[in-house]
Amino acid sequence: MERAYYVTTPIYYISGNPHIGHAYTTIVADVLARTARTFGPTFFLTGTDEHGQKVANAAAAAGKTPQEWCDELVPRWKALFAAYHVEYDDFIRTTEPRHVEKVLRVFERLRERGDVYLGKYEGWYCVSDETFWLESKLVNGRCPTCGREVQWISEDDWFFRLSAYRDRLIEHFERNPGWVQPRSVYNEMMAILREGLDDLSISRTSFDWGVPIPEGGVIYVWLDALLNYITAIGWSEDDAFFHRYWPAQTQLVGKEIARFHTIIWPAILWALGEAAPELVFAHGWITVDGQKMSKSLDNAVDPFLLADRFGADAMRYFLLREAPFGSDFSYSEEKIAQRRNSDLANDLGNLLQRTLSMLARYRDGIVPERGAHRGGLGERFASLPIMVRERILELRFREALESIWELVTTLNKTIDERKPWELHKAARTEDLNAVLYDLCEGLRWLAMLLHPFMPERMSEMWEQLGAPGRIDEDWASALGAWGGLPPATQTALSGPLFPKIEFETVAST
Ligand SMILES: [Zn+2]
């Protein structure tokens, strides 16, 4: 079977409502998947992480069973992704039988192989992060990740022989320096490996909201959660199907969970006889006044409100354009409004509006013959689709958008310099036809290349242009040569794609 492009988001821990950070990671995966789908089989997995003490505590505080709590919250997460036009192929919940049953199978396999043994765990545990900590890692006696109090735990637990994989991990990191990105995270993980690894406790006996182990206790929520990436695609059931997807090309994570995905996860995969993912990309945080956006810090902005106010596509564009993917970036509504008004309303929306208005005025809205006059745009932008695809798949979204914007700028310049209204007045029919044709063809290219970023608005643009075929076709065939838009295509100008947002309105809300 043909290898498919497999991209995953972390599954989201549903101890509460989603915030914009969750939408961010999922939108990134959606842009990757939409791009990959234009040229081959693709699988995009997301989902929810529903076990663990923190979920059990949150449910108890709300007077619900953990299962009731999860069942009530999951639709909100799905609604969020729908609000941002995310089209995943599968949404896995760790409470589903298809997952639970395989988690236990993994546990049994690891035990048969001697990678799992019974021992005594004594140490500190952060419930908020569901993470075990060595005394030496605590900061002022608190969790080094979230700063919360930690609990002392002393129980008989099952352990995974993580320490036995340290040499192989170091070797893997050295041989594949690009497998963990960005470089800062790679270096941080290497430092952890060099310091040494302890075996990992993979069971808990003090509470029962998790995958039960026959001898008692439940599987540690992180082992349970990591396994979703393989249980969702048929691990241990359908090998041909499974290996069509695994190893994943791209696993997206937030940098705070990089350690689980680049040290524990490959070791578990190796213990199962599977390969490590090709790329784990740990992205930065969206911050407000330098504070990480999170529910627990109480600075979360309702992501549904943001989509309503600025438009889901404009938000998608903003999140991928504002900062290089990987680094932290500071978010503000003013910045979103600026991006929307300058890049989307002025540069792109007006370009479509002006072009189709002139076409309506001078050519009854019908795309003219290209004629003998060629503006050279075809040659200049011939490599653009391939370059954009490469940059997207390398997760260099900002650069991809910057390259696309060169075409936007060039088309706007074409209008300003060639002045179609003067060509019309001077009855220079062929020149005018050539300019109008290039503008329409350029807009068709833009709609296709920007479709992964702004699927709804670009589909609208595609319709206004009357472009034939599907907007999500393979770029190589659809944009292979300048001139794919057939003459005599009927365009249909309608309202502005991105109506401007009043700044005062934004500031006062
Ligand atoms: Zn913590």
Short mmCIF file of C-alpha atoms and ligand atoms in Angstrom, two decimals:
data_model
loop_
_atom_site.label_atom_id
_atom_site.label_comp_id
_atom_site.label_asym_id
_atom_site.label_seq_id
_atom_site.Cartn_x
_atom_site.Cartn_y
_atom_site.Cartn_z
CA MET A 1 0.00 0.00 0.00
CA GLU A 2 1.08 3.53 -0.73
CA ARG A 3 2.56 5.40 2.22
CA ALA A 4 0.31 8.14 3.51
CA TYR A 5 1.12 11.43 5.15
CA TYR A 6 0.20 11.05 8.81
CA VAL A 7 -0.07 14.11 11.05
CA THR A 8 -1.19 14.20 14.67
CA THR A 9 -2.00 16.80 17.30
CA PRO A 10 -1.56 15.96 20.95
CA ILE A 11 -4.81 14.58 22.26
CA TYR A 12 -6.20 17.26 24.52
CA TYR A 13 -6.58 16.75 28.22
CA ILE A 14 -10.18 17.59 28.98
CA SER A 15 -10.06 18.82 32.52
CA GLY A 16 -11.94 21.88 31.24
CA ASN A 17 -12.93 23.92 28.20
CA PRO A 18 -10.63 24.42 25.21
CA HIS A 19 -8.70 27.67 24.75
CA ILE A 20 -7.12 29.31 21.73
CA GLY A 21 -3.86 27.38 22.23
CA HIS A 22 -5.71 24.14 21.50
CA ALA A 23 -7.25 25.65 18.38
CA TYR A 24 -3.77 26.80 17.29
CA THR A 25 -2.15 23.35 17.27
CA THR A 26 -5.16 21.81 15.58
CA ILE A 27 -5.27 24.51 12.89
CA VAL A 28 -1.60 23.89 12.14
CA ALA A 29 -2.30 20.18 11.70
CA ASP A 30 -5.24 21.06 9.46
CA VAL A 31 -3.08 23.25 7.21
CA LEU A 32 -0.57 20.42 6.91
CA ALA A 33 -3.26 17.85 6.19
CA ARG A 34 -5.06 20.00 3.63
CA THR A 35 -1.79 20.61 1.83
CA ALA A 36 -0.79 16.95 1.91
CA ARG A 37 -4.24 15.88 0.67
CA THR A 38 -3.76 17.88 -2.53
CA PHE A 39 -1.19 15.36 -3.70
CA GLY A 40 -1.68 12.09 -1.88
CA PRO A 41 -3.30 9.98 0.81
CA THR A 42 -3.30 11.73 4.16
CA PHE A 43 -4.48 11.00 7.68
CA PHE A 44 -5.03 13.66 10.30
CA LEU A 45 -5.70 12.51 13.86
CA THR A 46 -6.78 14.52 16.85
CA GLY A 47 -8.75 13.65 19.97
CA THR A 48 -9.12 13.86 23.71
CA ASP A 49 -7.15 12.48 26.63
CA GLU A 50 -9.80 11.58 29.18
CA HIS A 51 -8.22 9.52 31.95
CA GLY A 52 -6.16 10.57 34.94
CA GLN A 53 -6.48 12.07 38.36
CA LYS A 54 -6.97 15.64 37.19
CA VAL A 55 -10.02 14.69 35.11
CA ALA A 56 -11.38 12.60 38.00
CA ASN A 57 -10.91 15.56 40.39
CA ALA A 58 -12.54 18.03 37.99
CA ALA A 59 -15.51 15.69 37.49
CA ALA A 60 -15.90 15.16 41.25
CA ALA A 61 -15.82 18.90 41.85
CA ALA A 62 -18.64 19.27 39.32
CA GLY A 63 -20.62 16.48 40.96
CA LYS A 64 -20.35 14.19 37.96
CA THR A 65 -18.80 10.86 37.13
CA PRO A 66 -15.63 11.19 35.05
CA GLN A 67 -17.38 9.57 32.09
CA GLU A 68 -20.31 12.01 32.29
CA TRP A 69 -17.87 14.89 32.55
CA CYS A 70 -15.97 13.76 29.45
CA ASP A 71 -19.11 13.04 27.45
CA GLU A 72 -20.34 16.56 28.15
CA LEU A 73 -17.06 18.24 27.26
CA VAL A 74 -16.09 16.40 24.09
CA PRO A 75 -18.80 18.06 21.95
CA ARG A 76 -17.39 21.47 22.92
CA TRP A 77 -13.98 20.47 21.64
CA LYS A 78 -15.44 19.15 18.41
CA ALA A 79 -17.48 22.34 18.04
CA LEU A 80 -14.33 24.42 18.46
CA PHE A 81 -12.53 22.57 15.69
CA ALA A 82 -15.60 22.90 13.45
CA ALA A 83 -15.76 26.63 14.19
CA TYR A 84 -12.19 26.93 12.87
CA HIS A 85 -12.92 24.82 9.75
CA VAL A 86 -10.73 21.95 10.88
CA GLU A 87 -11.30 18.72 8.95
CA TYR A 88 -9.69 15.83 10.79
CA ASP A 89 -9.91 12.24 9.58
CA ASP A 90 -10.39 10.76 13.03
CA PHE A 91 -11.09 12.00 16.54
CA ILE A 92 -10.03 9.48 19.16
CA ARG A 93 -11.20 9.45 22.75
CA THR A 94 -9.05 7.48 25.19
CA THR A 95 -12.18 6.16 26.91
CA GLU A 96 -13.29 4.40 23.73
CA PRO A 97 -13.11 0.59 23.81
CA ARG A 98 -11.01 0.58 20.59
CA HIS A 99 -8.29 2.40 22.54
CA VAL A 100 -8.65 0.94 26.04
CA GLU A 101 -8.40 -2.62 24.83
CA LYS A 102 -5.16 -1.96 22.94
CA VAL A 103 -3.55 -0.04 25.78
CA LEU A 104 -3.84 -3.17 27.88
CA ARG A 105 -2.41 -5.21 25.01
CA VAL A 106 0.61 -2.89 24.92
CA PHE A 107 1.08 -3.29 28.65
CA GLU A 108 1.00 -7.10 28.33
CA ARG A 109 3.47 -7.03 25.44
CA LEU A 110 5.92 -4.86 27.31
CA ARG A 111 5.64 -7.14 30.32
CA GLU A 112 6.21 -10.27 28.23
CA ARG A 113 9.34 -8.68 26.81
CA GLY A 114 10.66 -7.87 30.26
CA ASP A 115 10.43 -4.11 29.66
CA VAL A 116 7.90 -3.78 32.47
CA TYR A 117 8.52 -4.87 36.07
CA LEU A 118 6.96 -4.37 39.49
CA GLY A 119 8.71 -1.97 41.84
CA LYS A 120 8.10 0.60 44.51
CA TYR A 121 7.50 4.19 43.55
CA GLU A 122 8.31 6.87 46.03
CA GLY A 123 8.46 10.42 44.91
CA TRP A 124 6.63 13.55 43.94
CA TYR A 125 3.69 13.87 41.62
CA CYS A 126 2.10 16.93 40.02
CA VAL A 127 -1.58 16.20 39.46
CA SER A 128 -2.04 19.21 37.20
CA ASP A 129 0.60 17.95 34.75
CA GLU A 130 0.14 14.26 35.64
CA THR A 131 3.91 14.08 35.94
CA PHE A 132 6.33 12.36 38.31
CA TRP A 133 9.23 14.48 39.53
CA LEU A 134 12.52 13.74 41.20
CA GLU A 135 13.15 15.75 44.36
CA SER A 136 16.10 17.38 42.61
CA LYS A 137 13.90 18.71 39.80
CA LEU A 138 11.46 20.56 42.04
CA VAL A 139 11.66 24.33 42.22
CA ASN A 140 11.19 25.57 45.80
CA GLY A 141 9.45 22.30 46.48
CA ARG A 142 6.95 22.88 43.67
CA CYS A 143 6.33 21.52 40.17
CA PRO A 144 8.96 22.91 37.77
CA THR A 145 6.40 23.08 34.92
CA CYS A 146 3.36 24.73 36.48
CA GLY A 147 4.57 25.88 39.89
CA ARG A 148 1.84 24.01 41.75
CA GLU A 149 2.22 21.94 44.89
CA VAL A 150 3.26 18.34 44.37
CA GLN A 151 2.07 15.25 46.25
CA TRP A 152 4.26 12.66 47.89
CA ILE A 153 3.46 9.26 46.48
CA SER A 154 4.54 5.93 47.86
CA GLU A 155 3.05 2.88 46.15
CA ASP A 156 3.87 -0.38 44.44
CA ASP A 157 3.88 0.42 40.74
CA TRP A 158 4.70 -1.11 37.43
CA PHE A 159 7.78 0.38 35.84
CA PHE A 160 8.85 0.70 32.23
CA ARG A 161 12.59 0.13 31.72
CA LEU A 162 13.15 3.55 30.19
CA SER A 163 16.76 3.69 31.39
CA ALA A 164 17.62 0.72 29.16
CA TYR A 165 16.80 2.87 26.09
CA ARG A 166 19.02 5.80 26.93
CA ASP A 167 21.94 4.83 24.70
CA ARG A 168 19.67 4.11 21.78
CA LEU A 169 17.89 7.43 22.29
CA ILE A 170 21.17 9.35 22.30
CA GLU A 171 22.25 7.53 19.16
CA HIS A 172 18.89 8.25 17.51
CA PHE A 173 19.16 11.95 18.36
CA GLU A 174 22.71 12.11 17.03
CA ARG A 175 21.90 10.32 13.79
CA ASN A 176 18.69 12.27 13.14
CA PRO A 177 19.38 15.81 14.24
CA GLY A 178 16.22 17.06 12.53
CA TRP A 179 13.81 14.65 14.14
CA VAL A 180 13.03 16.98 17.02
CA GLN A 181 12.39 20.60 16.13
CA PRO A 182 12.96 23.40 16.79
CA ARG A 183 16.65 23.12 17.65
CA SER A 184 16.19 24.64 21.11
CA VAL A 185 13.92 21.75 22.10
CA TYR A 186 16.28 19.21 20.56
CA ASN A 187 19.11 20.61 22.69
CA GLU A 188 16.98 20.59 25.81
CA MET A 189 16.04 16.92 25.26
CA MET A 190 19.66 15.99 24.58
CA ALA A 191 20.64 17.59 27.89
CA ILE A 192 18.03 15.46 29.70
CA LEU A 193 19.35 12.32 28.01
CA ARG A 194 22.95 13.14 28.89
CA GLU A 195 21.98 13.64 32.52
CA GLY A 196 20.57 10.11 32.65
CA LEU A 197 17.16 8.48 32.68
CA ASP A 198 15.21 6.79 35.44
CA ASP A 199 12.74 4.03 34.78
CA LEU A 200 9.20 5.28 34.42
CA SER A 201 6.34 4.40 36.71
CA ILE A 202 3.48 3.41 34.40
CA SER A 203 0.73 2.57 36.87
CA ARG A 204 -1.18 4.29 39.64
CA THR A 205 -2.99 2.63 42.51
CA SER A 206 -4.34 5.63 44.45
CA PHE A 207 -7.32 6.25 42.14
CA ASP A 208 -9.15 4.28 39.48
CA TRP A 209 -10.04 6.58 36.54
CA GLY A 210 -7.90 4.94 33.90
CA VAL A 211 -7.29 1.75 31.95
CA PRO A 212 -7.44 -1.00 34.60
CA ILE A 213 -4.59 -3.44 35.01
CA PRO A 214 -5.80 -6.99 35.78
CA GLU A 215 -3.66 -7.22 38.93
CA GLY A 216 -5.00 -3.90 40.21
CA GLY A 217 -4.34 -0.23 39.63
CA VAL A 218 -4.62 1.72 36.39
CA ILE A 219 -2.19 2.57 33.59
CA TYR A 220 -0.37 5.88 34.01
CA VAL A 221 -2.30 8.42 31.96
CA TRP A 222 0.67 9.47 29.87
CA LEU A 223 1.37 5.95 28.61
CA ASP A 224 -2.35 5.60 27.90
CA ALA A 225 -2.41 8.93 26.04
CA LEU A 226 0.70 8.45 23.90
CA LEU A 227 -0.63 5.18 22.58
CA ASN A 228 -3.55 6.92 20.84
CA TYR A 229 -1.28 7.68 17.89
CA ILE A 230 -1.05 3.98 17.10
CA THR A 231 -4.31 2.59 18.46
CA ALA A 232 -6.27 4.90 16.14
CA ILE A 233 -4.61 3.51 13.02
CA GLY A 234 -5.02 -0.18 13.68
CA TRP A 235 -1.90 -1.14 15.61
CA SER A 236 -1.62 -4.89 16.13
CA GLU A 237 -4.77 -5.57 14.09
CA ASP A 238 -4.09 -4.71 10.50
CA ASP A 239 -0.39 -4.50 9.88
CA ALA A 240 -0.58 -3.39 6.24
CA PHE A 241 -3.01 -0.62 7.11
CA PHE A 242 -1.00 0.39 10.16
CA HIS A 243 2.27 0.67 8.32
CA ARG A 244 0.71 2.70 5.62
CA TYR A 245 0.62 5.46 8.27
CA TRP A 246 3.23 4.59 10.85
CA PRO A 247 5.80 6.03 11.46
CA ALA A 248 4.01 9.39 11.43
CA GLN A 249 5.60 12.13 9.33
CA THR A 250 4.66 14.92 11.70
CA GLN A 251 3.66 14.89 15.35
CA LEU A 252 2.79 18.31 16.70
CA VAL A 253 3.18 18.97 20.40
CA GLY A 254 3.49 21.95 22.70
CA LYS A 255 7.00 22.39 24.06
CA GLU A 256 5.88 21.58 27.61
CA ILE A 257 5.15 17.98 26.56
CA ALA A 258 8.17 17.49 24.30
CA ARG A 259 9.86 15.22 26.86
CA PHE A 260 7.02 12.70 26.74
CA HIS A 261 7.03 12.64 22.93
CA THR A 262 10.75 12.57 22.24
CA ILE A 263 12.11 10.43 25.08
CA ILE A 264 9.36 8.22 26.49
CA TRP A 265 7.40 7.76 23.27
CA PRO A 266 10.21 6.47 21.01
CA ALA A 267 11.39 4.12 23.76
CA ILE A 268 7.91 2.60 24.05
CA LEU A 269 7.65 2.27 20.28
CA TRP A 270 11.00 0.52 20.12
CA ALA A 271 9.94 -1.80 22.90
CA LEU A 272 6.97 -2.71 20.69
CA GLY A 273 9.21 -3.21 17.68
CA GLU A 274 7.97 -0.07 15.92
CA ALA A 275 9.84 2.94 14.58
CA ALA A 276 9.98 6.40 16.13
CA PRO A 277 8.01 9.14 14.35
CA GLU A 278 9.88 11.00 11.62
CA LEU A 279 9.37 14.42 13.15
CA VAL A 280 8.20 15.73 16.49
CA PHE A 281 7.70 19.46 16.29
CA ALA A 282 7.33 21.26 19.62
CA HIS A 283 5.76 24.62 19.03
CA GLY A 284 5.82 27.68 21.23
CA TRP A 285 3.10 29.25 23.26
CA ILE A 286 0.64 31.97 22.56
CA THR A 287 1.17 34.47 25.33
CA VAL A 288 -0.83 37.37 26.70
CA ASP A 289 1.40 39.92 28.41
CA GLY A 290 4.17 37.32 28.47
CA GLN A 291 2.00 34.76 30.30
CA LYS A 292 1.35 31.41 28.70
CA MET A 293 -2.27 31.12 27.60
CA SER A 294 -3.92 28.49 29.70
CA LYS A 295 -7.13 27.79 31.48
CA SER A 296 -5.35 27.45 34.78
CA LEU A 297 -3.76 30.88 34.53
CA ASP A 298 -7.17 32.37 33.89
CA ASN A 299 -6.08 34.54 30.99
CA ALA A 300 -7.70 32.39 28.36
CA VAL A 301 -9.76 34.19 25.78
CA ASP A 302 -12.83 32.38 24.56
CA PRO A 303 -11.75 30.96 21.20
CA PHE A 304 -15.36 30.87 19.98
CA LEU A 305 -15.64 34.61 20.53
CA LEU A 306 -12.43 35.22 18.60
CA ALA A 307 -13.72 33.24 15.63
CA ASP A 308 -16.96 35.19 15.74
CA ARG A 309 -15.33 38.55 16.01
CA PHE A 310 -12.49 38.22 13.53
CA GLY A 311 -13.62 35.34 11.36
CA ALA A 312 -12.21 31.83 11.63
CA ASP A 313 -10.15 32.15 8.45
CA ALA A 314 -8.64 35.46 9.50
CA MET A 315 -7.72 33.88 12.84
CA ARG A 316 -6.12 30.92 11.05
CA TYR A 317 -4.14 33.32 8.90
CA PHE A 318 -3.10 35.43 11.87
CA LEU A 319 -1.91 32.47 13.92
CA LEU A 320 0.33 31.16 11.14
CA ARG A 321 1.50 34.51 9.81
CA GLU A 322 2.24 36.44 12.98
CA ALA A 323 5.31 34.52 14.20
CA PRO A 324 7.59 31.80 12.87
CA PHE A 325 6.09 28.47 13.89
CA GLY A 326 7.98 27.17 16.89
CA SER A 327 8.57 30.39 18.76
CA ASP A 328 6.32 31.96 21.35
CA PHE A 329 4.28 34.87 20.25
CA SER A 330 2.37 37.52 22.02
CA TYR A 331 -1.24 37.78 21.03
CA SER A 332 -3.47 40.82 21.08
CA GLU A 333 -6.78 41.66 19.47
CA GLU A 334 -5.21 44.78 18.01
CA LYS A 335 -2.66 42.66 16.15
CA ILE A 336 -5.37 40.38 14.80
CA ALA A 337 -7.40 43.35 13.59
CA GLN A 338 -4.32 44.86 11.94
CA ARG A 339 -3.51 41.65 10.07
CA ARG A 340 -7.07 41.25 8.97
CA ASN A 341 -7.40 44.84 7.76
CA SER A 342 -4.04 45.25 6.08
CA ASP A 343 -3.19 41.81 4.66
CA LEU A 344 -6.62 40.35 4.08
CA ALA A 345 -8.96 43.29 3.48
CA ASN A 346 -6.54 45.66 1.74
CA ASP A 347 -4.05 43.44 -0.05
CA LEU A 348 -6.08 40.39 -0.94
CA GLY A 349 -9.78 41.31 -0.66
CA ASN A 350 -9.40 44.57 -2.56
CA LEU A 351 -7.38 42.84 -5.26
CA LEU A 352 -10.27 40.49 -5.95
CA GLN A 353 -12.80 43.31 -5.72
CA ARG A 354 -10.92 45.64 -8.06
CA THR A 355 -10.19 42.92 -10.57
CA LEU A 356 -13.71 41.61 -10.80
CA SER A 357 -15.17 45.14 -10.87
CA MET A 358 -12.99 46.07 -13.85
CA LEU A 359 -13.81 42.79 -15.50
CA ALA A 360 -17.53 43.50 -15.00
CA ARG A 361 -17.17 47.02 -16.32
CA TYR A 362 -14.99 46.31 -19.35
CA ARG A 363 -15.77 42.70 -20.27
CA ASP A 364 -19.22 41.92 -18.80
CA GLY A 365 -17.52 39.84 -16.09
CA ILE A 366 -16.15 37.36 -18.64
CA VAL A 367 -12.48 36.30 -18.56
CA PRO A 368 -10.96 37.44 -21.88
CA GLU A 369 -8.53 35.65 -24.19
CA ARG A 370 -5.02 35.80 -22.90
CA GLY A 371 -3.79 37.06 -26.27
CA ALA A 372 -0.26 37.19 -27.58
CA HIS A 373 0.95 39.63 -24.93
CA ARG A 374 2.45 37.78 -22.00
CA GLY A 375 3.30 39.65 -18.86
CA GLY A 376 5.98 37.25 -17.69
CA LEU A 377 4.08 36.42 -14.51
CA GLY A 378 3.91 32.76 -15.49
CA GLU A 379 7.68 32.49 -15.63
CA ARG A 380 8.24 34.55 -12.54
CA PHE A 381 5.92 32.46 -10.38
CA ALA A 382 6.40 29.07 -12.04
CA SER A 383 8.10 27.55 -9.00
CA LEU A 384 5.75 29.11 -6.44
CA PRO A 385 3.40 26.12 -5.88
CA ILE A 386 6.28 23.71 -5.27
CA MET A 387 8.04 26.16 -3.00
CA VAL A 388 4.90 26.85 -0.99
CA ARG A 389 4.18 23.14 -0.58
CA GLU A 390 7.73 22.49 0.62
CA ARG A 391 7.65 25.32 3.10
CA ILE A 392 4.32 24.23 4.51
CA LEU A 393 5.44 20.62 4.93
CA GLU A 394 8.62 21.89 6.62
CA LEU A 395 6.30 23.82 8.95
CA ARG A 396 7.69 27.15 7.75
CA PHE A 397 4.19 28.61 7.47
CA ARG A 398 5.15 32.22 7.80
CA GLU A 399 7.67 31.92 4.96
CA ALA A 400 5.10 30.10 2.82
CA LEU A 401 2.67 32.98 3.34
CA GLU A 402 5.36 35.54 2.63
CA SER A 403 6.11 33.84 -0.69
CA ILE A 404 2.43 33.78 -1.58
CA TRP A 405 2.20 37.45 -0.70
CA GLU A 406 4.81 38.28 -3.34
CA LEU A 407 2.20 37.27 -5.89
CA VAL A 408 -0.45 39.37 -4.10
CA THR A 409 1.87 42.39 -4.16
CA THR A 410 2.81 41.83 -7.80
CA LEU A 411 -0.82 41.66 -8.90
CA ASN A 412 -1.65 44.85 -7.01
CA LYS A 413 1.35 46.52 -8.64
CA THR A 414 0.18 45.31 -12.04
CA ILE A 415 -3.08 47.20 -11.57
CA ASP A 416 -1.31 50.36 -10.39
CA GLU A 417 1.28 50.31 -13.18
CA ARG A 418 -0.71 49.04 -16.16
CA LYS A 419 -3.76 51.17 -15.25
CA PRO A 420 -6.47 49.09 -16.98
CA TRP A 421 -8.83 52.12 -17.01
CA GLU A 422 -6.38 53.97 -19.27
CA LEU A 423 -5.96 50.94 -21.53
CA HIS A 424 -9.73 50.87 -21.79
CA LYS A 425 -9.95 54.57 -22.62
CA ALA A 426 -7.25 54.19 -25.26
CA ALA A 427 -9.09 51.17 -26.71
CA ARG A 428 -5.98 49.02 -26.38
CA THR A 429 -8.07 45.88 -26.40
CA GLU A 430 -5.30 43.28 -26.48
CA ASP A 431 -3.28 44.93 -23.73
CA LEU A 432 -6.33 45.24 -21.54
CA ASN A 433 -7.28 41.61 -22.17
CA ALA A 434 -3.78 40.46 -21.24
CA VAL A 435 -3.78 42.43 -17.97
CA LEU A 436 -7.26 41.30 -16.97
CA TYR A 437 -6.43 37.71 -17.80
CA ASP A 438 -3.26 37.75 -15.70
CA LEU A 439 -5.11 39.25 -12.75
CA CYS A 440 -7.80 36.56 -12.85
CA GLU A 441 -5.30 33.74 -13.30
CA GLY A 442 -3.18 35.14 -10.47
CA LEU A 443 -6.23 35.21 -8.22
CA ARG A 444 -6.98 31.59 -9.11
CA TRP A 445 -3.45 30.67 -8.02
CA LEU A 446 -3.87 32.59 -4.79
CA ALA A 447 -7.17 30.89 -3.99
CA MET A 448 -5.58 27.46 -4.41
CA LEU A 449 -2.36 28.18 -2.55
CA LEU A 450 -4.14 29.90 0.32
CA HIS A 451 -6.92 27.34 0.57
CA PRO A 452 -5.18 25.23 3.26
CA PHE A 453 -4.85 28.37 5.39
CA MET A 454 -8.28 29.91 4.76
CA PRO A 455 -10.52 27.17 3.39
CA GLU A 456 -13.85 28.96 3.64
CA ARG A 457 -12.88 32.38 2.28
CA MET A 458 -10.76 30.91 -0.51
CA SER A 459 -13.60 28.65 -1.62
CA GLU A 460 -15.71 31.81 -1.82
CA MET A 461 -13.01 33.48 -3.91
CA TRP A 462 -12.84 30.43 -6.15
CA GLU A 463 -16.58 30.70 -6.75
CA GLN A 464 -16.45 34.41 -7.52
CA LEU A 465 -13.74 33.67 -10.08
CA GLY A 466 -15.89 30.96 -11.63
CA ALA A 467 -12.79 28.75 -11.66
CA PRO A 468 -13.45 25.24 -13.00
CA GLY A 469 -12.45 22.08 -11.13
CA ARG A 470 -11.80 21.66 -7.45
CA ILE A 471 -9.88 24.11 -5.31
CA ASP A 472 -8.15 21.24 -3.48
CA GLU A 473 -6.74 19.61 -6.60
CA ASP A 474 -3.06 18.76 -6.92
CA TRP A 475 -1.23 22.07 -7.33
CA ALA A 476 1.26 20.53 -9.71
CA SER A 477 -1.40 19.72 -12.31
CA ALA A 478 -3.78 22.61 -11.61
CA LEU A 479 -1.12 25.31 -11.40
CA GLY A 480 1.54 23.64 -13.53
CA ALA A 481 1.63 26.43 -16.09
CA TRP A 482 0.24 29.94 -16.07
CA GLY A 483 -2.91 30.03 -18.15
CA GLY A 484 -5.06 27.29 -16.65
CA LEU A 485 -8.10 29.54 -16.26
CA PRO A 486 -10.12 29.06 -19.46
CA PRO A 487 -11.06 32.21 -21.38
CA ALA A 488 -14.80 32.93 -21.44
CA THR A 489 -15.11 31.93 -17.78
CA GLN A 490 -17.99 33.81 -16.21
CA THR A 491 -17.03 35.53 -12.96
CA ALA A 492 -19.49 36.62 -10.30
CA LEU A 493 -18.50 39.56 -8.15
CA SER A 494 -20.16 39.56 -4.75
CA GLY A 495 -19.48 41.24 -1.41
CA PRO A 496 -15.99 41.82 0.00
CA LEU A 497 -14.14 38.69 1.17
CA PHE A 498 -12.83 40.34 4.33
CA PRO A 499 -14.88 43.38 5.32
CA LYS A 500 -12.72 45.75 7.35
CA ILE A 501 -13.05 45.66 11.08
CA GLU A 502 -13.42 48.99 12.85
CA PHE A 503 -10.53 49.41 15.20
CA GLU A 504 -12.45 51.28 17.90
CA THR A 505 -14.99 48.47 18.04
CA VAL A 506 -12.19 46.04 18.66
CA ALA A 507 -10.51 48.16 21.30
CA SER A 508 -13.68 48.82 23.25
CA THR A 509 -14.91 45.26 23.55
ZN ZN B 1 2.76 20.84 37.39
#
